[in-house]
Amino acid sequence: HARLASLQEVSTNELAKAGPFISTGVSIHMRMKPEQFRHRVLTRIPASFRWSVWTEVLRLKDLELPSGGAYSEMSAQENEWTQLILNDTSRTFMFFDRQQQQSLLRILNAYAVHNPEVGYCQGMNMIAGMLLLLSDNEEESFGVLVCLMDDIGLCEFYKEGFPLLRNYLSACDDLMAETAPELLQHFASEGVELSMYLQQWFLTLFIDCLP
C-alpha cells in the first residue's frame, strides 16, 4: 500500500515534462499535438495526472453510460454473480477499508447487470480495484471498466470459454517454443505448464504479480 501511495508523488522533473498537459488541458493537447501526446503516453505519465489522461483518451465524458440513479439501481440489483463478487471484494486489496470494498462491490455488480453475457469472473475484481484506487471515484471507475471491457475488448478474456485467454496462452506457447525451446522442455519435464501461472497474470492484467 505504501508503494502504491508513493506513486502519487510527482518529482519536479516529471512535473515539468507534464507541463503541456497542465497548461493546455489533456483533451486540447491530445488534439493539437497528437504525436507529442502519444510519445508522452508511451514513456511515462506522472501518476497524479494518469487518471485524467486515461479518461480523456477513452473519451469517457462523451459516452452514454449509466450514472446517478441509474447506476445506483444497477449497482444494488442482486444477480447470479453477486455472492461471488461479495466473496472476492473482501480479498482483492487487503488494505481497502469497508467503504472501498463496498464501492468495489457496487462497480462489479453494476457491470454484471450492464453486461450479463460476461457477468463476473475472478480477475475482474483486481482491474476494477486498481481503477478505484487510482481514481477514488466510483462512477468514473465503473465507466472506465465498461470502456476497457466492452469498447477495447477486454471482456473476451472473461466470456464463456475464455476465448481471448486461450489465444494468449497459445501465443505464449508458440513464442516459448520458438525463442526458448530448452526452457519450455524443462518446464514440461517438471510438469509445469505455462497456463499454471499465465492464466492468473492475464486475467488480472498482471496487477497481482507486478509491483
PDB file of C-alpha atoms in Angstrom:
ATOM      1  CA  HIS A   1       0.000   0.000   0.000  1.00  0.00           C
ATOM      2  CA  ALA A   2       2.845   2.368   0.812  1.00  0.00           C
ATOM      3  CA  ARG A   3       4.384   1.674  -2.588  1.00  0.00           C
ATOM      4  CA  LEU A   4       1.107   2.488  -4.312  1.00  0.00           C
ATOM      5  CA  ALA A   5       0.728   5.661  -2.268  1.00  0.00           C
ATOM      6  CA  SER A   6       4.203   6.771  -3.301  1.00  0.00           C
ATOM      7  CA  LEU A   7       3.087   6.694  -6.936  1.00  0.00           C
ATOM      8  CA  GLN A   8       1.086   9.842  -6.257  1.00  0.00           C
ATOM      9  CA  GLU A   9       4.278  11.821  -5.657  1.00  0.00           C
ATOM     10  CA  VAL A  10       5.490  13.876  -8.619  1.00  0.00           C
ATOM     11  CA  SER A  11       9.097  14.998  -8.961  1.00  0.00           C
ATOM     12  CA  THR A  12       9.990  18.456 -10.225  1.00  0.00           C
ATOM     13  CA  ASN A  13      11.339  16.937 -13.444  1.00  0.00           C
ATOM     14  CA  GLU A  14       8.155  14.953 -14.064  1.00  0.00           C
ATOM     15  CA  LEU A  15       6.051  17.993 -13.315  1.00  0.00           C
ATOM     16  CA  ALA A  16       7.993  19.985 -15.907  1.00  0.00           C
ATOM     17  CA  LYS A  17       7.531  17.285 -18.539  1.00  0.00           C
ATOM     18  CA  ALA A  18       3.826  17.136 -17.802  1.00  0.00           C
ATOM     19  CA  GLY A  19       3.570  20.904 -18.162  1.00  0.00           C
ATOM     20  CA  PRO A  20       1.767  20.821 -21.532  1.00  0.00           C
ATOM     21  CA  PHE A  21      -0.971  18.651 -20.039  1.00  0.00           C
ATOM     22  CA  ILE A  22      -1.488  21.128 -17.242  1.00  0.00           C
ATOM     23  CA  SER A  23      -1.257  24.350 -19.234  1.00  0.00           C
ATOM     24  CA  THR A  24      -3.397  23.385 -22.243  1.00  0.00           C
ATOM     25  CA  GLY A  25      -5.522  20.599 -20.816  1.00  0.00           C
ATOM     26  CA  VAL A  26      -5.302  16.929 -21.717  1.00  0.00           C
ATOM     27  CA  SER A  27      -8.013  16.883 -24.405  1.00  0.00           C
ATOM     28  CA  ILE A  28      -6.715  20.023 -26.141  1.00  0.00           C
ATOM     29  CA  HIS A  29      -3.099  18.829 -26.049  1.00  0.00           C
ATOM     30  CA  MET A  30      -4.189  15.443 -27.371  1.00  0.00           C
ATOM     31  CA  ARG A  31      -5.838  17.069 -30.382  1.00  0.00           C
ATOM     32  CA  MET A  32      -3.239  19.788 -31.071  1.00  0.00           C
ATOM     33  CA  LYS A  33      -0.082  17.709 -30.670  1.00  0.00           C
ATOM     34  CA  PRO A  34      -1.057  14.064 -31.139  1.00  0.00           C
ATOM     35  CA  GLU A  35       2.492  12.777 -31.763  1.00  0.00           C
ATOM     36  CA  GLN A  36       3.898  14.510 -28.690  1.00  0.00           C
ATOM     37  CA  PHE A  37       0.952  13.263 -26.675  1.00  0.00           C
ATOM     38  CA  ARG A  38       1.446   9.706 -27.919  1.00  0.00           C
ATOM     39  CA  HIS A  39       5.152   9.823 -27.060  1.00  0.00           C
ATOM     40  CA  ARG A  40       4.363  11.023 -23.560  1.00  0.00           C
ATOM     41  CA  VAL A  41       1.792   8.285 -23.031  1.00  0.00           C
ATOM     42  CA  LEU A  42       4.260   5.630 -24.190  1.00  0.00           C
ATOM     43  CA  THR A  43       7.038   6.903 -21.916  1.00  0.00           C
ATOM     44  CA  ARG A  44       5.607   7.908 -18.570  1.00  0.00           C
ATOM     45  CA  ILE A  45       2.742   9.964 -17.251  1.00  0.00           C
ATOM     46  CA  PRO A  46       3.043  11.018 -13.588  1.00  0.00           C
ATOM     47  CA  ALA A  47       0.559   9.063 -11.502  1.00  0.00           C
ATOM     48  CA  SER A  48      -1.282  12.154 -10.312  1.00  0.00           C
ATOM     49  CA  PHE A  49      -2.187  13.010 -13.933  1.00  0.00           C
ATOM     50  CA  ARG A  50      -2.731   9.460 -15.130  1.00  0.00           C
ATOM     51  CA  TRP A  51      -6.440   9.213 -14.448  1.00  0.00           C
ATOM     52  CA  SER A  52      -7.223  12.457 -16.284  1.00  0.00           C
ATOM     53  CA  VAL A  53      -5.256  11.257 -19.289  1.00  0.00           C
ATOM     54  CA  TRP A  54      -6.897   7.839 -19.310  1.00  0.00           C
ATOM     55  CA  THR A  55     -10.433   9.218 -19.148  1.00  0.00           C
ATOM     56  CA  GLU A  56      -9.681  11.700 -21.934  1.00  0.00           C
ATOM     57  CA  VAL A  57      -8.152   9.039 -24.180  1.00  0.00           C
ATOM     58  CA  LEU A  58     -11.206   6.847 -23.605  1.00  0.00           C
ATOM     59  CA  ARG A  59     -13.478   9.880 -24.176  1.00  0.00           C
ATOM     60  CA  LEU A  60     -15.372   8.895 -21.078  1.00  0.00           C
ATOM     61  CA  LYS A  61     -17.408  12.105 -20.930  1.00  0.00           C
ATOM     62  CA  ASP A  62     -18.721  11.522 -24.450  1.00  0.00           C
ATOM     63  CA  LEU A  63     -20.103   8.072 -23.676  1.00  0.00           C
ATOM     64  CA  GLU A  64     -23.683   7.467 -22.615  1.00  0.00           C
ATOM     65  CA  LEU A  65     -23.159   5.301 -19.558  1.00  0.00           C
ATOM     66  CA  PRO A  66     -25.447   4.697 -16.587  1.00  0.00           C
ATOM     67  CA  SER A  67     -24.872   7.330 -13.913  1.00  0.00           C
ATOM     68  CA  GLY A  68     -26.617   8.824 -10.925  1.00  0.00           C
ATOM     69  CA  GLY A  69     -29.831   6.991 -10.091  1.00  0.00           C
ATOM     70  CA  ALA A  70     -29.480   4.539 -12.986  1.00  0.00           C
ATOM     71  CA  TYR A  71     -26.044   3.498 -11.787  1.00  0.00           C
ATOM     72  CA  SER A  72     -27.210   3.226  -8.175  1.00  0.00           C
ATOM     73  CA  GLU A  73     -30.080   0.977  -9.219  1.00  0.00           C
ATOM     74  CA  MET A  74     -27.813  -1.292 -11.271  1.00  0.00           C
ATOM     75  CA  SER A  75     -25.165  -1.484  -8.582  1.00  0.00           C
ATOM     76  CA  ALA A  76     -27.731  -2.592  -5.987  1.00  0.00           C
ATOM     77  CA  GLN A  77     -29.514  -5.126  -8.211  1.00  0.00           C
ATOM     78  CA  GLU A  78     -28.856  -8.639  -6.966  1.00  0.00           C
ATOM     79  CA  ASN A  79     -27.902 -11.119  -9.661  1.00  0.00           C
ATOM     80  CA  GLU A  80     -26.369 -14.567 -10.079  1.00  0.00           C
ATOM     81  CA  TRP A  81     -22.839 -13.206  -9.593  1.00  0.00           C
ATOM     82  CA  THR A  82     -23.493 -11.002  -6.544  1.00  0.00           C
ATOM     83  CA  GLN A  83     -22.417 -13.564  -3.944  1.00  0.00           C
ATOM     84  CA  LEU A  84     -19.189 -14.383  -5.800  1.00  0.00           C
ATOM     85  CA  ILE A  85     -18.436 -10.673  -6.151  1.00  0.00           C
ATOM     86  CA  LEU A  86     -19.115 -10.204  -2.440  1.00  0.00           C
ATOM     87  CA  ASN A  87     -16.681 -13.000  -1.609  1.00  0.00           C
ATOM     88  CA  ASP A  88     -13.936 -11.543  -3.810  1.00  0.00           C
ATOM     89  CA  THR A  89     -14.183  -7.868  -2.857  1.00  0.00           C
ATOM     90  CA  SER A  90     -13.051  -8.546   0.708  1.00  0.00           C
ATOM     91  CA  ARG A  91      -9.821 -10.141  -0.511  1.00  0.00           C
ATOM     92  CA  THR A  92      -8.970  -8.004  -3.542  1.00  0.00           C
ATOM     93  CA  PHE A  93      -6.741  -5.448  -1.841  1.00  0.00           C
ATOM     94  CA  MET A  94      -6.256  -6.195   1.845  1.00  0.00           C
ATOM     95  CA  PHE A  95      -5.656  -2.508   2.600  1.00  0.00           C
ATOM     96  CA  PHE A  96      -9.075  -1.468   1.262  1.00  0.00           C
ATOM     97  CA  ASP A  97     -11.326  -0.186   4.019  1.00  0.00           C
ATOM     98  CA  ARG A  98     -15.006  -1.068   4.312  1.00  0.00           C
ATOM     99  CA  GLN A  99     -16.107   1.881   2.194  1.00  0.00           C
ATOM    100  CA  GLN A 100     -13.717   0.974  -0.637  1.00  0.00           C
ATOM    101  CA  GLN A 101     -14.835  -2.661  -0.522  1.00  0.00           C
ATOM    102  CA  GLN A 102     -18.452  -1.568  -0.823  1.00  0.00           C
ATOM    103  CA  SER A 103     -17.597   0.707  -3.760  1.00  0.00           C
ATOM    104  CA  LEU A 104     -15.801  -2.167  -5.488  1.00  0.00           C
ATOM    105  CA  LEU A 105     -18.790  -4.432  -4.879  1.00  0.00           C
ATOM    106  CA  ARG A 106     -21.140  -1.903  -6.472  1.00  0.00           C
ATOM    107  CA  ILE A 107     -18.866  -1.355  -9.502  1.00  0.00           C
ATOM    108  CA  LEU A 108     -18.598  -5.063 -10.261  1.00  0.00           C
ATOM    109  CA  ASN A 109     -22.265  -5.717  -9.539  1.00  0.00           C
ATOM    110  CA  ALA A 110     -23.283  -2.871 -11.844  1.00  0.00           C
ATOM    111  CA  TYR A 111     -21.099  -4.233 -14.637  1.00  0.00           C
ATOM    112  CA  ALA A 112     -22.587  -7.728 -14.228  1.00  0.00           C
ATOM    113  CA  VAL A 113     -26.038  -6.200 -14.729  1.00  0.00           C
ATOM    114  CA  HIS A 114     -24.804  -3.992 -17.576  1.00  0.00           C
ATOM    115  CA  ASN A 115     -23.266  -6.900 -19.497  1.00  0.00           C
ATOM    116  CA  PRO A 116     -24.866 -10.198 -18.408  1.00  0.00           C
ATOM    117  CA  GLU A 117     -23.119 -12.034 -21.272  1.00  0.00           C
ATOM    118  CA  VAL A 118     -19.922 -11.582 -19.285  1.00  0.00           C
ATOM    119  CA  GLY A 119     -21.304 -11.102 -15.795  1.00  0.00           C
ATOM    120  CA  TYR A 120     -18.410 -11.503 -13.408  1.00  0.00           C
ATOM    121  CA  CYS A 121     -15.245 -13.581 -13.417  1.00  0.00           C
ATOM    122  CA  GLN A 122     -12.398 -13.632 -10.926  1.00  0.00           C
ATOM    123  CA  GLY A 123      -9.676 -11.288 -12.120  1.00  0.00           C
ATOM    124  CA  MET A 124     -12.087  -8.503 -12.955  1.00  0.00           C
ATOM    125  CA  ASN A 125     -12.034  -7.542  -9.275  1.00  0.00           C
ATOM    126  CA  MET A 126      -8.321  -6.711  -9.481  1.00  0.00           C
ATOM    127  CA  ILE A 127      -8.826  -4.470 -12.507  1.00  0.00           C
ATOM    128  CA  ALA A 128     -11.819  -2.661 -11.025  1.00  0.00           C
ATOM    129  CA  GLY A 129      -9.993  -2.354  -7.706  1.00  0.00           C
ATOM    130  CA  MET A 130      -6.979  -0.732  -9.354  1.00  0.00           C
ATOM    131  CA  LEU A 131      -9.227   1.714 -11.220  1.00  0.00           C
ATOM    132  CA  LEU A 132     -10.935   2.638  -7.970  1.00  0.00           C
ATOM    133  CA  LEU A 133      -7.599   3.022  -6.218  1.00  0.00           C
ATOM    134  CA  LEU A 134      -6.282   5.414  -8.868  1.00  0.00           C
ATOM    135  CA  SER A 135      -9.448   7.451  -9.318  1.00  0.00           C
ATOM    136  CA  ASP A 136     -11.128   7.393  -5.913  1.00  0.00           C
ATOM    137  CA  ASN A 137     -14.321   7.913  -7.920  1.00  0.00           C
ATOM    138  CA  GLU A 138     -16.787   5.038  -8.032  1.00  0.00           C
ATOM    139  CA  GLU A 139     -18.868   6.028 -11.056  1.00  0.00           C
ATOM    140  CA  GLU A 140     -15.856   7.024 -13.150  1.00  0.00           C
ATOM    141  CA  SER A 141     -14.195   3.707 -12.273  1.00  0.00           C
ATOM    142  CA  PHE A 142     -17.304   1.913 -13.479  1.00  0.00           C
ATOM    143  CA  GLY A 143     -17.250   3.945 -16.700  1.00  0.00           C
ATOM    144  CA  VAL A 144     -13.602   3.164 -17.422  1.00  0.00           C
ATOM    145  CA  LEU A 145     -14.220  -0.526 -16.657  1.00  0.00           C
ATOM    146  CA  VAL A 146     -17.049  -0.535 -19.201  1.00  0.00           C
ATOM    147  CA  CYS A 147     -14.781   1.135 -21.791  1.00  0.00           C
ATOM    148  CA  LEU A 148     -11.993  -1.382 -21.236  1.00  0.00           C
ATOM    149  CA  MET A 149     -14.306  -4.379 -21.271  1.00  0.00           C
ATOM    150  CA  ASP A 150     -16.806  -3.500 -23.988  1.00  0.00           C
ATOM    151  CA  ASP A 151     -15.084  -0.984 -26.278  1.00  0.00           C
ATOM    152  CA  ILE A 152     -11.487  -2.183 -26.174  1.00  0.00           C
ATOM    153  CA  GLY A 153     -12.457  -5.865 -25.943  1.00  0.00           C
ATOM    154  CA  LEU A 154     -11.083  -6.933 -22.593  1.00  0.00           C
ATOM    155  CA  CYS A 155     -14.349  -8.780 -21.946  1.00  0.00           C
ATOM    156  CA  GLU A 156     -13.183 -11.503 -24.355  1.00  0.00           C
ATOM    157  CA  PHE A 157     -10.872 -12.664 -21.569  1.00  0.00           C
ATOM    158  CA  TYR A 158     -13.846 -13.461 -19.357  1.00  0.00           C
ATOM    159  CA  LYS A 159     -16.596 -14.706 -21.655  1.00  0.00           C
ATOM    160  CA  GLU A 160     -17.642 -18.330 -21.504  1.00  0.00           C
ATOM    161  CA  GLY A 161     -14.807 -20.472 -22.824  1.00  0.00           C
ATOM    162  CA  PHE A 162     -12.276 -17.647 -22.243  1.00  0.00           C
ATOM    163  CA  PRO A 163     -11.640 -17.088 -25.985  1.00  0.00           C
ATOM    164  CA  LEU A 164      -9.051 -14.308 -25.707  1.00  0.00           C
ATOM    165  CA  LEU A 165      -7.257 -16.007 -22.826  1.00  0.00           C
ATOM    166  CA  ARG A 166      -6.951 -19.212 -24.851  1.00  0.00           C
ATOM    167  CA  ASN A 167      -5.474 -17.231 -27.753  1.00  0.00           C
ATOM    168  CA  TYR A 168      -2.935 -15.550 -25.471  1.00  0.00           C
ATOM    169  CA  LEU A 169      -1.903 -18.833 -23.858  1.00  0.00           C
ATOM    170  CA  SER A 170      -1.481 -20.443 -27.271  1.00  0.00           C
ATOM    171  CA  ALA A 171       0.588 -17.485 -28.489  1.00  0.00           C
ATOM    172  CA  CYS A 172       2.844 -17.742 -25.428  1.00  0.00           C
ATOM    173  CA  ASP A 173       3.336 -21.466 -26.020  1.00  0.00           C
ATOM    174  CA  ASP A 174       4.369 -20.763 -29.611  1.00  0.00           C
ATOM    175  CA  LEU A 175       6.665 -17.910 -28.559  1.00  0.00           C
ATOM    176  CA  MET A 176       8.398 -20.032 -25.933  1.00  0.00           C
ATOM    177  CA  ALA A 177       8.820 -22.906 -28.381  1.00  0.00           C
ATOM    178  CA  GLU A 178      10.447 -20.517 -30.849  1.00  0.00           C
ATOM    179  CA  THR A 179      12.640 -18.452 -28.532  1.00  0.00           C
ATOM    180  CA  ALA A 180      13.351 -20.710 -25.535  1.00  0.00           C
ATOM    181  CA  PRO A 181      12.669 -24.341 -26.517  1.00  0.00           C
ATOM    182  CA  GLU A 182      15.051 -25.756 -23.894  1.00  0.00           C
ATOM    183  CA  LEU A 183      13.319 -23.851 -21.120  1.00  0.00           C
ATOM    184  CA  LEU A 184       9.926 -24.984 -22.379  1.00  0.00           C
ATOM    185  CA  GLN A 185      11.155 -28.594 -22.415  1.00  0.00           C
ATOM    186  CA  HIS A 186      12.499 -28.199 -18.877  1.00  0.00           C
ATOM    187  CA  PHE A 187       9.134 -26.872 -17.713  1.00  0.00           C
ATOM    188  CA  ALA A 188       7.433 -29.862 -19.340  1.00  0.00           C
ATOM    189  CA  SER A 189       9.804 -32.329 -17.666  1.00  0.00           C
ATOM    190  CA  GLU A 190       8.970 -30.752 -14.301  1.00  0.00           C
ATOM    191  CA  GLY A 191       5.250 -30.887 -15.002  1.00  0.00           C
ATOM    192  CA  VAL A 192       4.929 -27.110 -15.247  1.00  0.00           C
ATOM    193  CA  GLU A 193       2.524 -25.769 -17.845  1.00  0.00           C
ATOM    194  CA  LEU A 194       2.636 -22.097 -18.820  1.00  0.00           C
ATOM    195  CA  SER A 195      -1.079 -21.790 -18.171  1.00  0.00           C
ATOM    196  CA  MET A 196      -0.475 -22.577 -14.487  1.00  0.00           C
ATOM    197  CA  TYR A 197       0.785 -19.040 -13.911  1.00  0.00           C
ATOM    198  CA  LEU A 198      -0.023 -17.154 -17.116  1.00  0.00           C
ATOM    199  CA  GLN A 199      -3.767 -17.567 -16.684  1.00  0.00           C
ATOM    200  CA  GLN A 200      -3.838 -15.563 -13.474  1.00  0.00           C
ATOM    201  CA  TRP A 201      -1.410 -12.996 -14.869  1.00  0.00           C
ATOM    202  CA  PHE A 202      -3.544 -12.317 -17.934  1.00  0.00           C
ATOM    203  CA  LEU A 203      -6.903 -12.321 -16.125  1.00  0.00           C
ATOM    204  CA  THR A 204      -5.639  -9.682 -13.695  1.00  0.00           C
ATOM    205  CA  LEU A 205      -3.577  -7.751 -16.270  1.00  0.00           C
ATOM    206  CA  PHE A 206      -0.502  -8.525 -14.131  1.00  0.00           C
ATOM    207  CA  ILE A 207      -1.866  -6.385 -11.281  1.00  0.00           C
ATOM    208  CA  ASP A 208      -1.344  -9.083  -8.665  1.00  0.00           C
ATOM    209  CA  CYS A 209       2.208 -10.030  -9.684  1.00  0.00           C
ATOM    210  CA  LEU A 210       3.963  -6.757 -10.615  1.00  0.00           C
ATOM    211  CA  PRO A 211       4.935  -4.024  -8.110  1.00  0.00           C
TER     212      PRO A 211
END
